């Protein structure tokens, strides 16, 4: 990785976007969509006579900033992918697999997949006396693998293979107090994603609950019982692939520029590939990059999610990726790079 790419990645890290749901709650008229799950903690200590005002403030914060509030807005994938074509043709598929092991029920509720990303939505029901229902637990994780015809395609911390993750895995989660259910959404992004899920299943091998900690900066080793609690088991969840529709990748061009620029759109991702030393991207203006589809009266801005160097046919390119959910709704979109704008047209 050269200095240019390192600098780009550092700038992106310094400006981590809020979650999709939080930005929608902040400004539904000018939405900025991002995908990184950002945990935030708030503590308030007020006199008793302020308790009613405090309750209102806390509720507002829950519904605009915190992971719990954001999940209340939309923790189902169907609430995120609202593009008309994706809704009508069923990009997000409702699944019905559920398995009980050690008195815990895990359900695979939703699945989506395209060339860039796989999404899995789990719902977990704990028994009343489960140690995983302690109020001191603030975050959860699952160890699971995706298998197809006996072969492991994706492995997150199980002993089912020796594989490591080759892409980026992010999660959002929400505990539904009314139904006493835990929802965990995982998004896995990787090159050449296998989206043919016929005969595939998800195998969960462990549930982990992390206790709330006021950790000091720096590295420290997590200890079971002190920092987290776990439950090991086996929950096999077959995927009903017949419900999953195939969505083609769309192509866009940038005319009137003396270089080859490629742009593709899948249901989850907009990717722009620029040649090395492109006039579009310089070190002075890569900090503020986003795309805007030209199909709405309300402008929706999608900030760049990832910038990386790639090699194609021996040539080096810079690739920009955006968590773009408009899919086929726009025949044009604008790429904004600093003060510059470029209009792409659908082929």
CSV table of C-alpha atoms in Angstrom, one decimal:
chain,number,residue,atom,x,y,z
A,1,UNK,CA,0.0,0.0,0.0
A,2,UNK,CA,1.6,3.3,-1.1
A,3,UNK,CA,1.5,6.7,0.8
A,4,UNK,CA,-1.4,7.9,-1.3
A,5,UNK,CA,-3.7,5.0,-0.4
A,6,UNK,CA,-2.6,5.1,3.3
A,7,UNK,CA,-3.5,8.7,3.4
A,8,UNK,CA,-6.9,8.1,1.8
A,9,UNK,CA,-7.7,5.3,4.2
A,10,UNK,CA,-6.7,7.4,7.2
A,11,UNK,CA,-9.0,10.3,6.1
A,12,UNK,CA,-11.8,7.8,5.8
A,13,UNK,CA,-11.2,6.5,9.3
A,14,UNK,CA,-11.2,10.0,10.7
A,15,UNK,CA,-14.6,10.6,9.3
A,16,UNK,CA,-16.5,7.4,10.0
A,17,UNK,CA,-20.1,8.0,8.9
A,18,UNK,CA,-23.1,7.4,11.1
A,19,UNK,CA,-25.3,4.4,10.5
A,20,UNK,CA,-28.0,4.4,7.8
A,21,UNK,CA,-30.8,4.6,10.3
A,22,UNK,CA,-29.3,7.4,12.4
A,23,UNK,CA,-28.9,9.6,9.4
A,24,UNK,CA,-32.4,9.0,8.3
A,25,UNK,CA,-33.7,10.0,11.7
A,26,UNK,CA,-31.5,13.2,11.7
A,27,UNK,CA,-32.7,14.5,8.3
A,28,UNK,CA,-35.1,12.5,6.2
A,29,UNK,CA,-35.2,15.4,3.7
A,30,UNK,CA,-31.5,15.2,2.9
A,31,UNK,CA,-30.4,11.7,3.8
A,32,UNK,CA,-26.8,10.6,3.9
A,33,UNK,CA,-26.5,6.8,3.8
A,34,UNK,CA,-23.6,5.0,5.4
A,35,UNK,CA,-23.0,1.4,6.6
A,36,UNK,CA,-20.6,1.3,9.4
A,37,UNK,CA,-22.1,0.3,12.8
A,38,UNK,CA,-20.9,2.9,15.3
A,39,UNK,CA,-21.6,2.2,19.0
A,40,UNK,CA,-22.2,5.2,21.2
A,41,UNK,CA,-22.7,5.3,24.9
A,42,UNK,CA,-24.4,8.1,26.9
A,43,UNK,CA,-24.6,8.6,30.6
A,44,UNK,CA,-26.9,11.2,32.4
A,45,UNK,CA,-27.0,12.0,36.1
A,46,UNK,CA,-29.7,14.6,36.9
A,47,UNK,CA,-31.7,15.6,40.0
A,48,UNK,CA,-35.0,13.8,40.7
A,49,UNK,CA,-37.1,16.8,39.6
A,50,UNK,CA,-35.5,16.5,36.1
A,51,UNK,CA,-36.5,12.9,35.6
A,52,UNK,CA,-39.5,13.6,33.3
A,53,UNK,CA,-37.5,16.0,31.1
A,54,UNK,CA,-34.6,13.5,31.1
A,55,UNK,CA,-36.9,10.7,29.9
A,56,UNK,CA,-37.9,12.8,26.9
A,57,UNK,CA,-34.3,13.6,26.1
A,58,UNK,CA,-33.2,9.9,26.4
A,59,UNK,CA,-36.0,8.8,24.1
A,60,UNK,CA,-35.0,11.4,21.5
A,61,UNK,CA,-31.4,10.2,21.7
A,62,UNK,CA,-32.4,6.6,21.4
A,63,UNK,CA,-34.4,7.2,18.2
A,64,UNK,CA,-31.7,9.4,16.6
A,65,UNK,CA,-28.3,8.4,17.7
A,66,UNK,CA,-27.8,5.1,19.6
A,67,UNK,CA,-27.8,1.7,18.0
A,68,UNK,CA,-31.0,0.7,19.9
A,69,UNK,CA,-32.8,3.7,18.5
A,70,UNK,CA,-31.5,3.3,15.0
A,71,UNK,CA,-32.5,-0.4,15.0
A,72,UNK,CA,-36.0,0.6,16.2
A,73,UNK,CA,-36.3,2.6,12.9
A,74,UNK,CA,-35.2,-0.3,10.6
A,75,UNK,CA,-33.5,-3.4,11.8
A,76,UNK,CA,-35.0,-5.5,9.0
A,77,UNK,CA,-33.2,-5.6,5.7
A,78,UNK,CA,-36.5,-4.9,3.9
A,79,UNK,CA,-36.6,-1.5,5.6
A,80,UNK,CA,-33.2,-0.6,4.1
A,81,UNK,CA,-33.5,-1.8,0.5
A,82,UNK,CA,-36.6,0.2,-0.5
A,83,UNK,CA,-35.8,0.5,-4.2
A,84,UNK,CA,-39.0,-0.4,-6.1
A,85,UNK,CA,-37.4,-3.1,-8.3
A,86,UNK,CA,-35.7,-4.7,-5.3
A,87,UNK,CA,-38.9,-4.8,-3.4
A,88,UNK,CA,-41.1,-6.1,-6.2
A,89,UNK,CA,-38.6,-8.8,-7.3
A,90,UNK,CA,-37.6,-9.8,-3.7
A,91,UNK,CA,-34.0,-8.9,-3.4
A,92,UNK,CA,-34.3,-9.5,0.4
A,93,UNK,CA,-35.8,-12.9,1.0
A,94,UNK,CA,-37.7,-13.9,4.1
A,95,UNK,CA,-36.5,-17.2,5.4
A,96,UNK,CA,-38.1,-19.6,7.8
A,97,UNK,CA,-35.3,-21.8,9.1
A,98,UNK,CA,-35.2,-22.1,12.9
A,99,UNK,CA,-33.4,-24.5,15.2
A,100,UNK,CA,-33.5,-25.1,18.9
A,101,UNK,CA,-30.4,-26.1,20.8
A,102,UNK,CA,-29.7,-25.9,24.5
A,103,UNK,CA,-33.1,-24.1,24.9
A,104,UNK,CA,-32.1,-21.3,22.6
A,105,UNK,CA,-33.9,-20.8,19.3
A,106,UNK,CA,-32.0,-19.2,16.4
A,107,UNK,CA,-34.0,-18.2,13.4
A,108,UNK,CA,-32.5,-17.1,10.0
A,109,UNK,CA,-35.1,-14.4,9.2
A,110,UNK,CA,-33.7,-12.7,6.1
A,111,UNK,CA,-31.0,-13.2,3.4
A,112,UNK,CA,-29.8,-11.2,0.5
A,113,UNK,CA,-26.8,-11.7,-1.8
A,114,UNK,CA,-25.3,-10.1,-4.9
A,115,UNK,CA,-21.8,-9.9,-6.5
A,116,UNK,CA,-20.5,-7.7,-3.7
A,117,UNK,CA,-22.3,-8.4,-0.5
A,118,UNK,CA,-24.1,-11.1,1.6
A,119,UNK,CA,-26.6,-10.2,4.3
A,120,UNK,CA,-27.8,-12.5,7.1
A,121,UNK,CA,-30.5,-11.5,9.6
A,122,UNK,CA,-30.7,-13.7,12.8
A,123,UNK,CA,-33.3,-13.6,15.5
A,124,UNK,CA,-32.4,-15.3,18.8
A,125,UNK,CA,-34.8,-16.3,21.6
A,126,UNK,CA,-33.2,-16.9,25.0
A,127,UNK,CA,-34.9,-18.8,27.9
A,128,UNK,CA,-35.8,-16.6,30.9
A,129,UNK,CA,-33.0,-17.8,33.0
A,130,UNK,CA,-30.3,-17.6,30.4
A,131,UNK,CA,-27.0,-16.0,31.5
A,132,UNK,CA,-27.0,-14.3,28.0
A,133,UNK,CA,-30.0,-12.2,29.2
A,134,UNK,CA,-28.1,-10.4,31.9
A,135,UNK,CA,-28.6,-6.7,31.9
A,136,UNK,CA,-24.9,-6.1,32.1
A,137,UNK,CA,-24.5,-7.5,28.6
A,138,UNK,CA,-24.3,-4.7,26.0
A,139,UNK,CA,-23.3,-6.4,22.8
A,140,UNK,CA,-23.5,-9.8,21.2
A,141,UNK,CA,-21.8,-11.8,18.5
A,142,UNK,CA,-22.3,-15.1,16.7
A,143,UNK,CA,-19.7,-17.5,15.5
A,144,UNK,CA,-21.0,-19.1,12.3
A,145,UNK,CA,-20.1,-20.5,8.9
A,146,UNK,CA,-21.8,-20.6,5.5
A,147,UNK,CA,-21.6,-24.0,3.9
A,148,UNK,CA,-22.6,-25.3,0.5
A,149,UNK,CA,-22.6,-28.9,-0.5
A,150,UNK,CA,-20.3,-29.6,2.5
A,151,UNK,CA,-17.8,-26.9,1.6
A,152,UNK,CA,-17.3,-23.9,3.9
A,153,UNK,CA,-17.7,-20.6,1.9
A,154,UNK,CA,-17.4,-18.2,4.8
A,155,UNK,CA,-16.2,-18.9,8.4
A,156,UNK,CA,-16.5,-16.5,11.3
A,157,UNK,CA,-14.7,-18.1,14.2
A,158,UNK,CA,-16.0,-21.7,14.0
A,159,UNK,CA,-13.9,-24.9,14.0
A,160,UNK,CA,-15.5,-26.1,10.8
A,161,UNK,CA,-12.6,-25.0,8.6
A,162,UNK,CA,-9.2,-23.4,8.7
A,163,UNK,CA,-10.4,-20.4,6.6
A,164,UNK,CA,-10.2,-16.8,7.6
A,165,UNK,CA,-12.5,-14.1,6.4
A,166,UNK,CA,-11.3,-12.7,3.0
A,167,UNK,CA,-13.6,-9.7,3.1
A,168,UNK,CA,-15.2,-7.2,5.5
A,169,UNK,CA,-17.8,-8.3,8.1
A,170,UNK,CA,-19.9,-5.7,9.9
A,171,UNK,CA,-23.0,-6.1,12.1
A,172,UNK,CA,-25.9,-4.2,13.6
A,173,UNK,CA,-28.0,-5.5,16.5
A,174,UNK,CA,-31.1,-4.7,18.5
A,175,UNK,CA,-32.8,-6.3,21.5
A,176,UNK,CA,-36.6,-6.2,21.2
A,177,UNK,CA,-37.7,-5.8,24.8
A,178,UNK,CA,-41.3,-6.3,23.9
A,179,UNK,CA,-40.8,-9.7,22.2
A,180,UNK,CA,-37.7,-10.5,24.2
A,181,UNK,CA,-35.7,-11.3,21.0
A,182,UNK,CA,-32.2,-10.4,19.9
A,183,UNK,CA,-31.8,-9.3,16.3
A,184,UNK,CA,-28.3,-9.4,14.7
A,185,UNK,CA,-27.7,-8.4,11.1
A,186,UNK,CA,-24.4,-9.3,9.4
A,187,UNK,CA,-23.1,-7.8,6.2
A,188,UNK,CA,-20.2,-9.5,4.5
A,189,UNK,CA,-18.4,-7.7,1.6
A,190,UNK,CA,-15.8,-9.5,-0.5
A,191,UNK,CA,-14.6,-9.7,-4.1
A,192,UNK,CA,-16.3,-12.3,-6.3
A,193,UNK,CA,-19.0,-13.0,-3.8
A,194,UNK,CA,-20.7,-16.4,-4.3
A,195,UNK,CA,-24.4,-15.5,-4.5
A,196,UNK,CA,-25.7,-18.8,-5.7
A,197,UNK,CA,-26.9,-20.2,-2.4
A,198,UNK,CA,-28.7,-23.3,-3.6
A,199,UNK,CA,-28.0,-26.2,-1.1
A,200,UNK,CA,-26.4,-23.7,1.3
A,201,UNK,CA,-26.9,-23.4,5.0
A,202,UNK,CA,-25.7,-21.4,7.9
A,203,UNK,CA,-24.2,-23.2,10.9
A,204,UNK,CA,-24.0,-21.2,14.2
A,205,UNK,CA,-21.6,-22.7,16.7
A,206,UNK,CA,-21.4,-20.1,19.5
A,207,UNK,CA,-23.2,-17.1,21.0
A,208,UNK,CA,-21.1,-14.5,22.8
A,209,UNK,CA,-22.3,-11.8,25.1
A,210,UNK,CA,-19.9,-8.9,26.0
A,211,UNK,CA,-20.3,-7.1,29.3
A,212,UNK,CA,-20.3,-3.3,29.4
A,213,UNK,CA,-16.8,-2.0,30.3
A,214,UNK,CA,-15.2,1.4,30.7
A,215,UNK,CA,-12.0,0.2,29.1
A,216,UNK,CA,-8.9,2.3,29.3
A,217,UNK,CA,-7.1,3.0,26.0
A,218,UNK,CA,-4.7,0.3,24.8
A,219,UNK,CA,-4.7,-3.4,24.3
A,220,UNK,CA,-5.9,-5.9,26.9
A,221,UNK,CA,-6.8,-9.5,26.7
A,222,UNK,CA,-10.5,-10.3,27.1
A,223,UNK,CA,-11.3,-12.9,29.7
A,224,UNK,CA,-14.3,-15.2,29.7
A,225,UNK,CA,-16.5,-14.6,32.8
A,226,UNK,CA,-15.0,-11.2,33.3
A,227,UNK,CA,-15.4,-9.5,29.9
A,228,UNK,CA,-17.8,-11.9,28.2
A,229,UNK,CA,-19.8,-15.0,28.5
A,230,UNK,CA,-20.4,-17.7,25.8
A,231,UNK,CA,-22.6,-20.6,25.0
A,232,UNK,CA,-21.4,-23.2,22.5
A,233,UNK,CA,-23.9,-25.3,20.5
A,234,UNK,CA,-24.9,-26.2,17.0
A,235,UNK,CA,-27.8,-24.5,15.1
A,236,UNK,CA,-28.1,-25.5,11.4
A,237,UNK,CA,-30.2,-23.1,9.3
A,238,UNK,CA,-30.8,-24.1,5.7
A,239,UNK,CA,-31.3,-21.3,3.2
A,240,UNK,CA,-34.3,-21.4,0.9
A,241,UNK,CA,-32.5,-20.4,-2.3
A,242,UNK,CA,-35.6,-20.7,-4.5
A,243,UNK,CA,-36.8,-17.4,-3.1
A,244,UNK,CA,-33.6,-15.6,-4.1
A,245,UNK,CA,-33.8,-13.7,-7.4
A,246,UNK,CA,-30.8,-12.9,-9.5
A,247,UNK,CA,-30.2,-9.2,-10.2
A,248,UNK,CA,-27.9,-8.1,-13.1
A,249,UNK,CA,-25.1,-5.6,-12.7
A,250,UNK,CA,-25.8,-2.3,-14.3
A,251,UNK,CA,-23.1,-0.3,-16.2
A,252,UNK,CA,-22.6,3.5,-16.4
A,253,UNK,CA,-20.2,5.7,-18.5
A,254,UNK,CA,-18.6,9.1,-18.0
A,255,UNK,CA,-18.5,10.8,-21.4
A,256,UNK,CA,-16.4,13.9,-22.3
A,257,UNK,CA,-13.3,12.8,-20.4
A,258,UNK,CA,-10.0,11.7,-21.9
A,259,UNK,CA,-9.6,8.5,-19.8
A,260,UNK,CA,-11.4,5.2,-19.3
A,261,UNK,CA,-13.7,5.2,-16.2
A,262,UNK,CA,-15.8,2.2,-15.3
A,263,UNK,CA,-18.9,2.4,-13.1
A,264,UNK,CA,-21.1,-0.5,-12.1
A,265,UNK,CA,-24.1,-0.8,-9.8
A,266,UNK,CA,-25.4,-3.9,-8.0
A,267,UNK,CA,-28.3,-4.0,-5.5
A,268,UNK,CA,-25.9,-3.2,-2.7
A,269,UNK,CA,-22.9,-1.4,-4.2
A,270,UNK,CA,-21.9,1.3,-6.6
A,271,UNK,CA,-18.3,0.9,-7.8
A,272,UNK,CA,-16.2,3.4,-9.8
A,273,UNK,CA,-12.9,2.3,-11.2
A,274,UNK,CA,-10.4,5.0,-12.1
A,275,UNK,CA,-7.1,4.6,-14.0
A,276,UNK,CA,-3.9,5.3,-12.2
A,277,UNK,CA,-3.2,9.1,-11.9
A,278,UNK,CA,-6.7,9.9,-12.9
A,279,UNK,CA,-7.5,13.6,-13.2
A,280,UNK,CA,-10.7,12.9,-11.2
A,281,UNK,CA,-8.9,12.0,-8.0
A,282,UNK,CA,-6.0,13.9,-6.5
A,283,UNK,CA,-4.5,13.9,-3.0
A,284,UNK,CA,-6.0,17.4,-2.4
A,285,UNK,CA,-9.6,16.5,-2.8
A,286,UNK,CA,-10.3,12.9,-2.0
A,287,UNK,CA,-11.5,13.7,1.5
A,288,UNK,CA,-15.1,14.7,0.5
A,289,UNK,CA,-16.4,12.1,-2.0
A,290,UNK,CA,-20.0,11.0,-2.5
A,291,UNK,CA,-22.5,10.1,-5.3
A,292,UNK,CA,-26.0,11.5,-5.8
A,293,UNK,CA,-28.6,9.7,-8.0
A,294,UNK,CA,-30.5,12.1,-10.3
A,295,UNK,CA,-33.9,10.5,-9.8
A,296,UNK,CA,-35.4,12.3,-6.9
A,297,UNK,CA,-36.6,15.7,-5.8
A,298,UNK,CA,-34.9,15.0,-2.5
A,299,UNK,CA,-31.2,14.6,-2.9
A,300,UNK,CA,-29.7,11.5,-1.4
A,301,UNK,CA,-26.0,11.5,-0.8
A,302,UNK,CA,-24.0,8.3,-0.5
A,303,UNK,CA,-20.5,8.9,0.9
A,304,UNK,CA,-17.6,6.7,-0.2
A,305,UNK,CA,-17.3,3.6,1.9
A,306,UNK,CA,-14.0,2.2,0.6
A,307,UNK,CA,-11.0,3.3,-1.5
A,308,UNK,CA,-8.5,0.8,-2.6
A,309,UNK,CA,-5.9,0.0,-5.3
A,310,UNK,CA,-6.7,-2.9,-7.6
A,311,UNK,CA,-4.9,-4.5,-10.6
A,312,UNK,CA,-6.7,-5.5,-13.8
A,313,UNK,CA,-4.9,-7.1,-16.7
A,314,UNK,CA,-1.6,-5.9,-15.3
A,315,UNK,CA,-2.7,-2.2,-14.9
A,316,UNK,CA,-3.2,-0.4,-11.6
A,317,UNK,CA,-6.5,1.3,-10.8
A,318,UNK,CA,-8.1,3.1,-8.0
A,319,UNK,CA,-11.5,1.8,-7.0
A,320,UNK,CA,-14.2,3.7,-5.1
A,321,UNK,CA,-17.1,1.8,-3.4
A,322,UNK,CA,-20.4,3.2,-2.2
A,323,UNK,CA,-23.2,1.6,-0.2
A,324,UNK,CA,-25.7,2.6,-2.8
A,325,UNK,CA,-29.3,1.4,-2.5
A,326,UNK,CA,-31.0,3.1,-5.5
A,327,UNK,CA,-30.0,0.3,-7.9
A,328,UNK,CA,-31.9,0.9,-11.2
A,329,UNK,CA,-33.9,4.0,-10.2
A,330,UNK,CA,-31.5,6.5,-11.7
A,331,UNK,CA,-30.3,6.7,-15.3
A,332,UNK,CA,-27.7,9.3,-14.2
A,333,UNK,CA,-25.8,9.9,-11.0
A,334,UNK,CA,-23.3,12.6,-10.0
A,335,UNK,CA,-19.9,11.8,-8.5
A,336,UNK,CA,-18.7,14.7,-6.3
A,337,UNK,CA,-15.0,14.9,-5.5
A,338,UNK,CA,-14.2,18.0,-3.4
A,339,UNK,CA,-15.6,20.9,-5.5
A,340,UNK,CA,-15.7,18.9,-8.7
A,341,UNK,CA,-18.7,17.1,-10.1
A,342,UNK,CA,-19.0,14.4,-12.8
A,343,UNK,CA,-22.2,13.1,-14.4
A,344,UNK,CA,-22.4,9.4,-15.2
A,345,UNK,CA,-25.0,8.0,-17.6
A,346,UNK,CA,-26.5,4.5,-17.7
A,347,UNK,CA,-25.5,2.4,-20.7
